[in-house]
Amino acid sequence: MSIEKEKGTYDIIPDDSLVFYSVRKNIEKIFQTYGYFFCETSSIQPEELFKRTIGIASDIVTKEMFYIESDKPRFVLKPEETAPLIFSLFENRLADSKVYEKFFYFTKVYRHEKPQKGRLREFYQYGAESLGDFKKERDGEMILLAEKILNQFGIEDYELNINNIGCKNCRAGYLNLLKDYFKKNQDNLCKDCQRKIDTNTLRIFDCKNENCKKVSLNAPLITDNLCSSCKNDFEELKDFLKENDLSYNVNPYIVRGLDYYEKNVFEFVETGGNLGSQSTLIGGGRYRYKKDNVLKNDITGVGFAGGVERLILSIPENVKKDLKREESCDVYVAHMGGKTFERSLKVVYFLREKGIKTDIFYNEARINKILSLASKKNVKLVLILGEEELSEEKITLKNMETGFQKKIKLDEKILLEEIKTEISNV
RNA sequence: GUGAGUGUAGUUCAAUUGGUUAGAGCUCUGGAUUGUGGUUCCAGCUGUUGGGGGUUCGAGUCCCCUCACUCACCCCA
């Protein structure tokens, strides 16, 4: 092809689109079941928004934004959905609404990174925000909800990691403590890490260098340096998870890359090896949008985001097959042309009117051709209306899974009942 | 952004130290079966070997450039 696409982008077309679409519907259904309301903001957002929320020093802001040619102020393709959504809710006076306080989204986001497995430049994120006071029930529901999504798609190889990254009262103190520790030991750190001491202290924990690992091993941990409020919040979350039989690991090294996170944070990590080195399925936690010249008060809440493509990569093949089936027609009608075609169309229109997913092959074709097509389309039932059936005022109903078939009276109401019972058996 | 690897049919992979017309499975199309699919059998289609340049009598194979993908770092969903 002479026209090249942007790397790290892809098109959603069959068969994969069937899985994608089913995943989307299932996710949205779960959110609604938990009382969350759908939202989606524009893909085009002011750069300023992300600078002030996810942080001027964050990787996303410093090197991963797609800039759009436009008048001032500079606009970017949104790299995440939380900040645009929170600001939109604030502008529309919904940030402290009691009617609407829980929101979900399913939207495209953009990050200019080098693509690899599980990492794209344009990808979908699903996520939720629950605005209001910090409460263990809010955090807990978020985690239950996130896990519910993984379970819905038969994903079993994952771990839940939690941490508390502190708040304005204890976080800065801890960082200073950590900086002092690394400065004392900087001779044993690699050059990269020496540079990180002042700019990106926490990232030293991620270094793969053996010497750095050794130094990190004895470094002070955030979990040992929390203020009483954070400590209490963390314990409450653990209690909640225990009460709800959720197993978790405390991972004091979890770092959130976005500045607005505070206190309890969590991550669902894939352990089945389906995501290569990009193992994070879902990341989330509590956050605080500090009051400034735009926000009149602090906005607090808890939320999470998951990558749709990573989720799909983690879904077992047999589950994907079922999802595809969910998206295909229930009934496919085979006719033999002429009057059988005319009569078949009436059946099709009737069934559609009754909410049965029904389709028909417009052209005249041999029966084995149509059945083969029906099989490829994953339909559950085929109705056959040939000259033979028409002359007896009957229609053949064939279950494509079992192969069982029977002739029934060519009467729409009787047909509908038969179809309903057959479908519910599949 | 840094480093490494791989690019051959729709797809998964072959092709002797460079040697003639680049092959096979699956998919696909048609038939066996003009009223029974998913199994089986038979037949058939599909390629600027990612692109460009170079070396050579001769390049899928060697060299250079470029692009794409993959993996890792980094980071994150």
Short mmCIF file of C-alpha atoms (C1' of nucleotides) in Angstrom, two decimals:
data_model
loop_
_atom_site.label_atom_id
_atom_site.label_comp_id
_atom_site.label_asym_id
_atom_site.label_seq_id
_atom_site.Cartn_x
_atom_site.Cartn_y
_atom_site.Cartn_z
CA MET A 1 0.00 0.00 0.00
CA SER A 2 1.30 3.42 -0.86
CA ILE A 3 -0.69 5.22 1.82
CA GLU A 4 0.83 4.45 5.17
CA LYS A 5 -1.11 4.44 8.36
CA GLU A 6 0.16 5.84 11.62
CA LYS A 7 1.95 3.08 13.48
CA GLY A 8 0.33 1.63 16.53
CA THR A 9 -3.15 2.09 15.06
CA TYR A 10 -5.52 -0.50 13.70
CA ASP A 11 -8.96 -0.88 12.15
CA ILE A 12 -11.77 -2.76 13.76
CA ILE A 13 -13.24 -5.10 11.14
CA PRO A 14 -14.68 -8.64 11.15
CA ASP A 15 -13.97 -11.16 12.60
CA ASP A 16 -12.13 -9.29 15.33
CA SER A 17 -14.75 -6.59 15.41
CA LEU A 18 -17.29 -9.12 16.63
CA VAL A 19 -15.18 -9.79 19.69
CA PHE A 20 -14.51 -6.10 20.19
CA TYR A 21 -18.15 -5.17 19.94
CA SER A 22 -19.23 -7.90 22.31
CA VAL A 23 -16.56 -6.88 24.80
CA ARG A 24 -17.74 -3.31 24.64
CA LYS A 25 -21.37 -4.26 25.23
CA ASN A 26 -20.51 -6.58 28.09
CA ILE A 27 -18.37 -3.97 29.81
CA GLU A 28 -21.04 -1.31 29.46
CA LYS A 29 -23.65 -3.67 30.83
CA ILE A 30 -21.55 -4.36 33.92
CA PHE A 31 -21.01 -0.66 34.59
CA GLN A 32 -24.72 -0.03 34.31
CA THR A 33 -25.44 -2.92 36.63
CA TYR A 34 -23.28 -1.16 39.22
CA GLY A 35 -25.12 2.13 38.79
CA TYR A 36 -22.61 4.04 36.68
CA PHE A 37 -23.57 6.55 34.00
CA PHE A 38 -21.98 6.70 30.57
CA CYS A 39 -19.83 9.71 29.64
CA GLU A 40 -17.40 10.51 26.88
CA THR A 41 -15.43 13.68 26.25
CA SER A 42 -13.98 15.04 23.04
CA SER A 43 -10.77 13.51 21.75
CA ILE A 44 -9.46 17.03 21.23
CA GLN A 45 -8.44 18.66 24.49
CA PRO A 46 -6.29 21.60 25.58
CA GLU A 47 -2.72 20.63 26.38
CA GLU A 48 -2.97 22.74 29.52
CA LEU A 49 -5.51 20.38 31.05
CA PHE A 50 -3.05 17.49 31.19
CA LYS A 51 -0.13 19.65 32.24
CA ARG A 52 -1.95 20.74 35.34
CA THR A 53 -3.50 17.39 36.25
CA ILE A 54 -1.32 14.46 35.31
CA GLY A 55 1.80 16.52 35.87
CA ILE A 56 4.26 18.64 33.99
CA ALA A 57 7.07 16.16 34.60
CA SER A 58 5.11 13.02 33.72
CA ASP A 59 6.18 10.95 30.73
CA ILE A 60 2.79 11.41 29.14
CA VAL A 61 3.05 15.18 29.12
CA THR A 62 6.73 15.45 28.32
CA LYS A 63 6.91 13.06 25.39
CA GLU A 64 3.73 11.18 24.58
CA MET A 65 1.18 13.73 23.43
CA PHE A 66 -0.16 14.07 19.90
CA TYR A 67 -0.33 17.78 19.10
CA ILE A 68 -2.98 19.17 16.81
CA GLU A 69 -2.39 22.13 14.53
CA SER A 70 -4.79 24.70 15.78
CA ASP A 71 -5.11 28.19 17.19
CA LYS A 72 -4.01 28.92 20.72
CA PRO A 73 -4.19 27.35 23.19
CA ARG A 74 -2.48 24.22 22.02
CA PHE A 75 -4.68 21.21 21.62
CA VAL A 76 -3.75 17.56 21.94
CA LEU A 77 -5.45 14.23 21.41
CA LYS A 78 -6.39 13.17 24.90
CA PRO A 79 -3.90 10.73 26.45
CA GLU A 80 -6.39 9.65 29.11
CA GLU A 81 -10.00 10.24 30.02
CA THR A 82 -10.09 10.99 33.73
CA ALA A 83 -8.90 14.59 33.63
CA PRO A 84 -11.13 15.72 30.72
CA LEU A 85 -14.08 14.02 32.32
CA ILE A 86 -13.56 15.51 35.76
CA PHE A 87 -13.22 19.00 34.30
CA SER A 88 -16.28 18.54 32.14
CA LEU A 89 -18.31 17.40 35.12
CA PHE A 90 -17.07 20.38 37.06
CA GLU A 91 -17.96 22.83 34.29
CA ASN A 92 -21.40 21.32 34.05
CA ARG A 93 -21.89 21.53 37.81
CA LEU A 94 -22.01 17.78 38.22
CA ALA A 95 -18.84 17.40 40.27
CA ASP A 96 -20.79 17.37 43.50
CA SER A 97 -24.09 16.01 42.22
CA LYS A 98 -25.79 13.39 44.33
CA VAL A 99 -27.93 12.28 41.38
CA TYR A 100 -24.94 11.54 39.21
CA GLU A 101 -21.80 10.68 41.11
CA LYS A 102 -20.58 7.52 39.40
CA PHE A 103 -19.51 7.55 35.77
CA PHE A 104 -18.04 5.18 33.23
CA TYR A 105 -16.47 5.63 29.84
CA PHE A 106 -15.31 3.61 26.86
CA THR A 107 -13.25 5.84 24.65
CA LYS A 108 -10.22 6.19 22.42
CA VAL A 109 -7.07 7.70 23.89
CA TYR A 110 -3.73 8.56 22.29
CA ARG A 111 -0.14 8.28 23.36
CA HIS A 112 2.82 8.79 21.06
CA GLU A 113 4.89 5.79 22.11
CA LYS A 114 6.79 3.11 20.28
CA PRO A 115 4.26 0.36 19.75
CA GLN A 116 4.75 -3.17 20.92
CA LYS A 117 2.55 -5.97 22.15
CA GLY A 118 -0.21 -4.51 24.28
CA ARG A 119 0.93 -0.96 23.58
CA LEU A 120 -0.64 1.14 20.86
CA ARG A 121 -0.64 4.81 19.93
CA GLU A 122 -4.38 4.89 19.55
CA PHE A 123 -6.23 2.57 21.84
CA TYR A 124 -9.42 2.19 23.81
CA GLN A 125 -9.76 2.63 27.52
CA TYR A 126 -12.70 1.63 29.62
CA GLY A 127 -12.92 3.03 33.08
CA ALA A 128 -14.97 4.47 35.87
CA GLU A 129 -14.95 7.41 38.24
CA SER A 130 -16.74 7.62 41.55
CA LEU A 131 -16.70 11.18 42.84
CA GLY A 132 -17.00 12.24 46.44
CA ASP A 133 -15.40 11.69 49.83
CA PHE A 134 -12.81 9.01 50.27
CA LYS A 135 -14.60 5.93 51.52
CA LYS A 136 -13.46 2.34 51.67
CA GLU A 137 -16.76 1.29 50.07
CA ARG A 138 -16.02 3.50 47.09
CA ASP A 139 -12.56 1.99 46.63
CA GLY A 140 -13.89 -1.46 47.30
CA GLU A 141 -16.70 -1.23 44.79
CA MET A 142 -14.25 -0.03 42.18
CA ILE A 143 -12.04 -3.04 42.74
CA LEU A 144 -14.98 -5.44 42.77
CA LEU A 145 -16.21 -3.89 39.55
CA ALA A 146 -12.82 -4.15 37.87
CA GLU A 147 -12.53 -7.76 38.89
CA LYS A 148 -16.04 -8.47 37.69
CA ILE A 149 -15.01 -7.34 34.21
CA LEU A 150 -12.03 -9.69 34.17
CA ASN A 151 -14.19 -12.55 35.39
CA GLN A 152 -16.87 -11.80 32.82
CA PHE A 153 -14.41 -12.67 30.09
CA GLY A 154 -13.03 -15.77 31.72
CA ILE A 155 -9.67 -14.19 32.54
CA GLU A 156 -8.16 -16.11 35.44
CA ASP A 157 -4.44 -15.47 35.32
CA TYR A 158 -4.18 -12.18 37.13
CA GLU A 159 -3.18 -10.67 40.44
CA LEU A 160 -4.51 -7.74 42.37
CA ASN A 161 -1.79 -5.50 43.77
CA ILE A 162 -2.54 -2.69 46.17
CA ASN A 163 -0.59 0.07 47.78
CA ASN A 164 -1.04 3.38 49.51
CA ILE A 165 1.10 6.12 48.03
CA GLY A 166 0.37 8.65 50.76
CA CYS A 167 -1.17 12.09 50.73
CA LYS A 168 -0.02 15.68 50.95
CA ASN A 169 0.75 15.16 54.65
CA CYS A 170 3.07 12.21 54.32
CA ARG A 171 4.06 11.77 50.68
CA ALA A 172 6.50 14.66 50.50
CA GLY A 173 8.13 13.59 53.72
CA TYR A 174 8.58 10.08 52.47
CA LEU A 175 10.06 11.27 49.18
CA ASN A 176 12.64 13.33 51.08
CA LEU A 177 13.47 10.34 53.22
CA LEU A 178 13.90 8.26 50.08
CA LYS A 179 16.02 10.90 48.37
CA ASP A 180 18.30 11.10 51.38
CA TYR A 181 18.66 7.34 51.42
CA PHE A 182 19.55 7.12 47.73
CA LYS A 183 21.94 10.06 48.00
CA LYS A 184 23.79 8.31 50.78
CA ASN A 185 24.05 5.22 48.58
CA GLN A 186 24.44 6.91 45.21
CA ASP A 187 27.88 5.44 44.58
CA ASN A 188 26.23 2.04 44.24
CA LEU A 189 23.61 3.21 41.76
CA CYS A 190 23.83 3.18 37.98
CA LYS A 191 24.17 6.52 36.20
CA ASP A 192 20.56 6.44 35.12
CA CYS A 193 19.37 6.05 38.68
CA GLN A 194 21.72 8.71 40.01
CA ARG A 195 19.97 11.12 37.70
CA LYS A 196 16.58 9.92 38.89
CA ILE A 197 17.28 10.70 42.54
CA ASP A 198 16.04 14.26 42.28
CA THR A 199 13.69 14.04 39.32
CA ASN A 200 12.02 10.65 39.53
CA THR A 201 13.01 9.07 42.79
CA LEU A 202 10.41 6.33 42.90
CA ARG A 203 11.43 4.98 39.51
CA ILE A 204 14.73 3.81 40.95
CA PHE A 205 12.74 0.92 42.35
CA ASP A 206 12.04 -0.26 38.78
CA CYS A 207 15.69 -0.45 37.75
CA LYS A 208 16.85 -3.89 36.57
CA ASN A 209 20.49 -3.25 37.49
CA GLU A 210 21.61 -5.72 40.18
CA ASN A 211 23.42 -3.12 42.28
CA CYS A 212 20.47 -0.76 42.14
CA LYS A 213 18.19 -3.60 43.16
CA LYS A 214 20.36 -4.25 46.18
CA VAL A 215 20.21 -0.61 47.21
CA SER A 216 16.47 -0.54 46.67
CA LEU A 217 16.01 -3.58 48.86
CA ASN A 218 16.90 -1.64 52.01
CA ALA A 219 15.27 1.61 51.01
CA PRO A 220 12.50 3.00 53.21
CA LEU A 221 9.03 1.97 52.09
CA ILE A 222 6.03 4.22 51.72
CA THR A 223 3.94 1.70 53.64
CA ASP A 224 6.15 2.25 56.71
CA ASN A 225 5.98 6.01 56.44
CA LEU A 226 2.33 6.80 56.05
CA CYS A 227 0.53 9.33 58.20
CA SER A 228 -2.14 7.97 60.52
CA SER A 229 -4.94 8.90 58.14
CA CYS A 230 -3.38 7.09 55.17
CA LYS A 231 -2.44 4.14 57.31
CA ASN A 232 -6.00 3.86 58.51
CA ASP A 233 -7.41 4.14 54.98
CA PHE A 234 -5.09 1.43 53.78
CA GLU A 235 -6.07 -0.92 56.60
CA GLU A 236 -9.74 -0.28 55.90
CA LEU A 237 -9.27 -1.19 52.26
CA LYS A 238 -7.50 -4.40 53.19
CA ASP A 239 -10.31 -5.28 55.58
CA PHE A 240 -12.87 -4.63 52.87
CA LEU A 241 -11.06 -6.90 50.44
CA LYS A 242 -10.78 -9.64 53.05
CA GLU A 243 -14.47 -9.40 53.88
CA ASN A 244 -15.26 -9.80 50.20
CA ASP A 245 -12.88 -12.73 49.69
CA LEU A 246 -10.62 -10.89 47.29
CA SER A 247 -7.04 -12.00 47.47
CA TYR A 248 -4.43 -9.28 47.01
CA ASN A 249 -0.75 -8.54 47.34
CA VAL A 250 0.54 -5.45 49.04
CA ASN A 251 3.08 -4.04 46.63
CA PRO A 252 4.78 -0.99 48.12
CA TYR A 253 6.50 -0.35 44.81
CA ILE A 254 3.38 0.47 42.83
CA VAL A 255 3.86 3.95 41.49
CA ARG A 256 1.20 5.86 39.67
CA GLY A 257 2.50 7.84 36.73
CA LEU A 258 -0.14 10.50 37.02
CA ASP A 259 0.20 13.24 39.59
CA TYR A 260 -3.37 13.32 40.79
CA TYR A 261 -3.31 9.93 42.51
CA GLU A 262 -3.33 9.85 46.30
CA LYS A 263 -3.65 7.27 49.07
CA ASN A 264 -5.06 3.86 48.05
CA VAL A 265 -4.06 2.65 44.60
CA PHE A 266 -4.43 -0.71 42.90
CA GLU A 267 -3.47 -2.65 39.81
CA PHE A 268 -4.67 -5.80 38.15
CA VAL A 269 -1.72 -7.50 36.53
CA GLU A 270 -1.90 -10.26 33.94
CA THR A 271 0.17 -13.33 34.87
CA GLY A 272 -0.64 -15.66 31.98
CA GLY A 273 2.01 -14.20 29.69
CA ASN A 274 -0.48 -12.98 27.10
CA LEU A 275 0.64 -9.38 27.29
CA GLY A 276 4.39 -9.60 26.96
CA SER A 277 6.02 -6.99 29.11
CA GLN A 278 2.90 -4.83 29.21
CA SER A 279 1.24 -6.75 31.98
CA THR A 280 -1.01 -4.12 33.56
CA LEU A 281 -4.63 -4.83 32.73
CA ILE A 282 -6.21 -2.24 34.96
CA GLY A 283 -4.78 0.58 37.02
CA GLY A 284 -6.56 2.84 39.40
CA GLY A 285 -6.86 4.48 42.77
CA ARG A 286 -7.95 7.50 44.70
CA TYR A 287 -7.22 10.92 43.32
CA ARG A 288 -7.44 14.58 44.18
CA TYR A 289 -7.83 17.44 41.73
CA LYS A 290 -6.56 20.38 43.71
CA LYS A 291 -8.44 23.64 43.74
CA ASP A 292 -6.87 26.36 41.64
CA ASN A 293 -7.96 29.22 39.46
CA VAL A 294 -10.31 26.87 37.63
CA LEU A 295 -11.53 24.50 40.31
CA LYS A 296 -13.12 26.26 43.26
CA ASN A 297 -12.71 23.28 45.55
CA ASP A 298 -10.73 20.08 45.64
CA ILE A 299 -12.44 17.28 43.76
CA THR A 300 -11.80 13.85 45.17
CA GLY A 301 -12.80 10.44 44.00
CA VAL A 302 -11.63 7.01 43.03
CA GLY A 303 -11.41 5.51 39.60
CA PHE A 304 -9.66 3.08 37.33
CA ALA A 305 -8.87 2.58 33.69
CA GLY A 306 -8.23 -0.55 31.67
CA GLY A 307 -6.92 -1.06 28.17
CA VAL A 308 -9.46 -2.73 25.91
CA GLU A 309 -6.89 -4.24 23.56
CA ARG A 310 -4.96 -5.69 26.49
CA LEU A 311 -8.17 -7.10 27.88
CA ILE A 312 -8.96 -8.77 24.56
CA LEU A 313 -5.43 -10.18 24.35
CA SER A 314 -6.03 -11.82 27.72
CA ILE A 315 -9.37 -13.41 26.89
CA PRO A 316 -9.13 -17.19 26.38
CA GLU A 317 -9.82 -18.36 22.82
CA ASN A 318 -12.88 -20.39 23.72
CA VAL A 319 -14.47 -17.36 25.36
CA LYS A 320 -13.72 -15.26 22.30
CA LYS A 321 -15.58 -17.83 20.23
CA ASP A 322 -18.64 -17.48 22.46
CA LEU A 323 -18.44 -13.70 22.20
CA LYS A 324 -18.39 -13.93 18.41
CA ARG A 325 -21.42 -16.16 18.52
CA GLU A 326 -23.26 -13.61 20.65
CA GLU A 327 -22.82 -11.11 17.84
CA SER A 328 -24.10 -13.27 15.02
CA CYS A 329 -27.68 -13.81 13.89
CA ASP A 330 -29.89 -16.30 15.64
CA VAL A 331 -31.83 -17.23 12.54
CA TYR A 332 -30.84 -17.53 8.88
CA VAL A 333 -33.47 -18.22 6.26
CA ALA A 334 -32.84 -20.40 3.19
CA HIS A 335 -35.19 -20.08 0.25
CA MET A 336 -35.36 -21.51 -3.27
CA GLY A 337 -36.22 -18.34 -5.12
CA GLY A 338 -39.52 -17.24 -6.64
CA LYS A 339 -42.49 -17.54 -4.35
CA THR A 340 -40.42 -19.15 -1.62
CA PHE A 341 -38.26 -16.02 -1.56
CA GLU A 342 -41.30 -13.75 -1.26
CA ARG A 343 -42.77 -15.84 1.54
CA SER A 344 -39.39 -16.10 3.29
CA LEU A 345 -39.03 -12.34 3.37
CA LYS A 346 -42.34 -12.08 5.20
CA VAL A 347 -41.04 -14.50 7.80
CA VAL A 348 -37.82 -12.51 8.10
CA TYR A 349 -39.59 -9.20 8.58
CA PHE A 350 -41.91 -10.74 11.15
CA LEU A 351 -39.10 -12.25 13.20
CA ARG A 352 -37.11 -9.02 13.14
CA GLU A 353 -40.17 -7.16 14.33
CA LYS A 354 -40.27 -9.58 17.26
CA GLY A 355 -36.65 -8.85 18.10
CA ILE A 356 -35.14 -12.04 16.74
CA LYS A 357 -31.82 -11.41 15.00
CA THR A 358 -32.64 -12.71 11.54
CA ASP A 359 -31.02 -12.57 8.12
CA ILE A 360 -31.54 -14.02 4.67
CA PHE A 361 -29.36 -14.67 1.63
CA TYR A 362 -30.80 -12.53 -1.17
CA ASN A 363 -29.52 -14.59 -4.06
CA GLU A 364 -30.80 -17.93 -5.15
CA ALA A 365 -28.34 -20.63 -4.21
CA ARG A 366 -28.15 -24.30 -3.54
CA ILE A 367 -29.09 -25.43 -0.10
CA ASN A 368 -25.62 -26.71 0.80
CA LYS A 369 -24.23 -23.31 -0.12
CA ILE A 370 -26.61 -21.56 2.20
CA LEU A 371 -26.06 -23.97 5.07
CA SER A 372 -22.34 -23.61 4.65
CA LEU A 373 -22.75 -19.85 4.81
CA ALA A 374 -24.96 -20.13 7.87
CA SER A 375 -22.34 -22.27 9.50
CA LYS A 376 -19.63 -19.71 8.86
CA LYS A 377 -21.86 -16.97 10.16
CA ASN A 378 -22.29 -18.90 13.41
CA VAL A 379 -26.08 -18.70 13.28
CA LYS A 380 -27.99 -20.89 15.67
CA LEU A 381 -31.00 -21.83 13.56
CA VAL A 382 -31.72 -22.12 9.86
CA LEU A 383 -35.21 -21.98 8.42
CA ILE A 384 -35.64 -23.75 5.10
CA LEU A 385 -38.54 -22.78 2.89
CA GLY A 386 -38.46 -24.62 -0.43
CA GLU A 387 -41.12 -25.56 -2.98
CA GLU A 388 -41.78 -28.70 -1.01
CA GLU A 389 -42.45 -26.88 2.26
CA LEU A 390 -44.45 -24.14 0.62
CA SER A 391 -46.80 -26.59 -1.03
CA GLU A 392 -47.52 -28.21 2.35
CA GLU A 393 -47.76 -24.84 4.15
CA LYS A 394 -44.78 -25.86 6.30
CA ILE A 395 -41.25 -24.71 7.02
CA THR A 396 -38.19 -26.65 8.11
CA LEU A 397 -36.39 -25.53 11.24
CA LYS A 398 -32.85 -26.77 11.64
CA ASN A 399 -30.68 -26.43 14.73
CA MET A 400 -27.16 -25.88 13.41
CA GLU A 401 -25.46 -27.04 16.57
CA THR A 402 -27.24 -30.37 17.02
CA GLY A 403 -28.23 -30.92 13.40
CA PHE A 404 -31.73 -31.71 14.58
CA GLN A 405 -34.49 -30.51 12.28
CA LYS A 406 -38.23 -30.67 12.01
CA LYS A 407 -41.02 -29.40 9.84
CA ILE A 408 -43.50 -27.09 11.48
CA LYS A 409 -46.56 -25.28 10.30
CA LEU A 410 -45.85 -22.15 8.28
CA ASP A 411 -47.53 -19.89 10.77
CA GLU A 412 -45.57 -16.94 12.16
CA LYS A 413 -46.83 -17.24 15.72
CA ILE A 414 -46.13 -20.96 15.99
CA LEU A 415 -42.77 -20.39 14.35
CA LEU A 416 -41.84 -17.69 16.83
CA GLU A 417 -42.57 -19.96 19.79
CA GLU A 418 -40.54 -22.81 18.30
CA ILE A 419 -37.64 -20.49 17.60
CA LYS A 420 -37.71 -19.04 21.09
CA THR A 421 -37.52 -22.45 22.74
CA GLU A 422 -34.77 -23.61 20.37
CA ILE A 423 -32.69 -20.50 21.00
CA SER A 424 -32.99 -20.78 24.75
CA ASN A 425 -31.72 -24.35 24.52
CA VAL A 426 -28.58 -23.37 22.63
"C1'" G B 1 13.22 7.90 22.31
"C1'" U B 2 17.32 3.53 22.78
"C1'" G B 3 18.79 -1.55 21.54
"C1'" A B 4 18.08 -6.44 19.12
"C1'" G B 5 15.52 -9.58 15.71
"C1'" U B 6 12.17 -10.76 11.61
"C1'" G B 7 9.94 -9.49 6.70
"C1'" U B 8 8.27 -15.19 1.08
"C1'" A B 9 0.37 -16.51 -1.32
"C1'" G B 10 -5.34 -14.35 2.79
"C1'" U B 11 -2.55 -17.13 6.83
"C1'" U B 12 1.36 -20.58 8.96
"C1'" C B 13 5.86 -21.95 7.13
"C1'" A B 14 9.54 -24.35 3.01
"C1'" A B 15 13.24 -23.27 -0.91
"C1'" U B 16 21.15 -27.12 -0.66
"C1'" U B 17 27.83 -22.76 0.26
"C1'" G B 18 23.85 -17.39 -4.63
"C1'" G B 19 21.75 -21.43 -9.81
"C1'" U B 20 16.67 -22.68 -14.20
"C1'" U B 21 9.51 -21.90 -14.07
"C1'" A B 22 9.60 -19.73 -5.62
"C1'" G B 23 6.70 -24.75 -3.04
"C1'" A B 24 3.39 -27.13 0.85
"C1'" G B 25 -0.50 -27.24 4.90
"C1'" C B 26 -4.70 -24.40 6.35
"C1'" U B 27 -8.13 -20.78 4.36
"C1'" C B 28 -10.61 -19.59 -0.12
"C1'" U B 29 -13.36 -21.08 -4.99
"C1'" G B 30 -15.75 -25.06 -7.60
"C1'" G B 31 -17.26 -30.18 -7.78
"C1'" A B 32 -18.60 -35.20 -5.66
"C1'" U B 33 -24.31 -33.89 -3.59
"C1'" U B 34 -29.30 -29.05 -9.14
"C1'" G B 35 -32.91 -30.25 -0.77
"C1'" U B 36 -28.82 -30.43 3.91
"C1'" G B 37 -23.46 -27.11 6.68
"C1'" G B 38 -19.47 -27.89 10.28
"C1'" U B 39 -16.33 -34.49 8.65
"C1'" U B 40 -14.31 -36.83 4.00
"C1'" C B 41 -12.57 -37.10 -1.22
"C1'" C B 42 -11.26 -34.60 -6.00
"C1'" A B 43 -9.90 -30.26 -8.81
"C1'" G B 44 -8.45 -25.15 -8.98
"C1'" C B 45 -6.96 -19.87 -7.78
"C1'" U B 46 -3.70 -16.85 -5.26
"C1'" G B 47 3.01 -13.93 -5.15
"C1'" U B 48 6.02 -7.19 -7.98
"C1'" U B 49 9.72 -12.75 -2.10
"C1'" G B 50 7.84 -5.26 2.31
"C1'" G B 51 9.95 -1.07 -0.93
"C1'" G B 52 14.36 1.18 -3.35
"C1'" G B 53 19.38 0.82 -4.82
"C1'" G B 54 24.01 -2.06 -5.27
"C1'" U B 55 27.41 -6.57 -6.11
"C1'" U B 56 26.99 -10.72 -9.79
"C1'" C B 57 26.61 -14.15 -15.93
"C1'" G B 58 22.65 -15.03 -12.25
"C1'" A B 59 19.77 -12.51 -5.85
"C1'" G B 60 14.18 -14.89 -1.92
"C1'" U B 61 19.43 -15.89 -0.43
"C1'" C B 62 25.06 -11.24 -0.07
"C1'" C B 63 25.74 -5.52 0.91
"C1'" C B 64 23.55 -0.48 1.76
"C1'" C B 65 19.23 2.59 2.55
"C1'" U B 66 14.18 2.80 3.83
"C1'" C B 67 9.53 1.08 5.70
"C1'" A B 68 6.67 -2.21 8.61
"C1'" C B 69 6.18 -5.67 12.38
"C1'" U B 70 8.00 -8.35 16.77
"C1'" C B 71 10.73 -8.44 21.28
"C1'" A B 72 13.29 -5.90 25.15
"C1'" C B 73 14.49 -1.13 27.64
"C1'" C B 74 11.63 3.03 29.01
"C1'" C B 75 6.69 3.98 30.39
"C1'" C B 76 1.80 2.75 31.00
"C1'" A B 77 -3.96 0.80 30.00
#
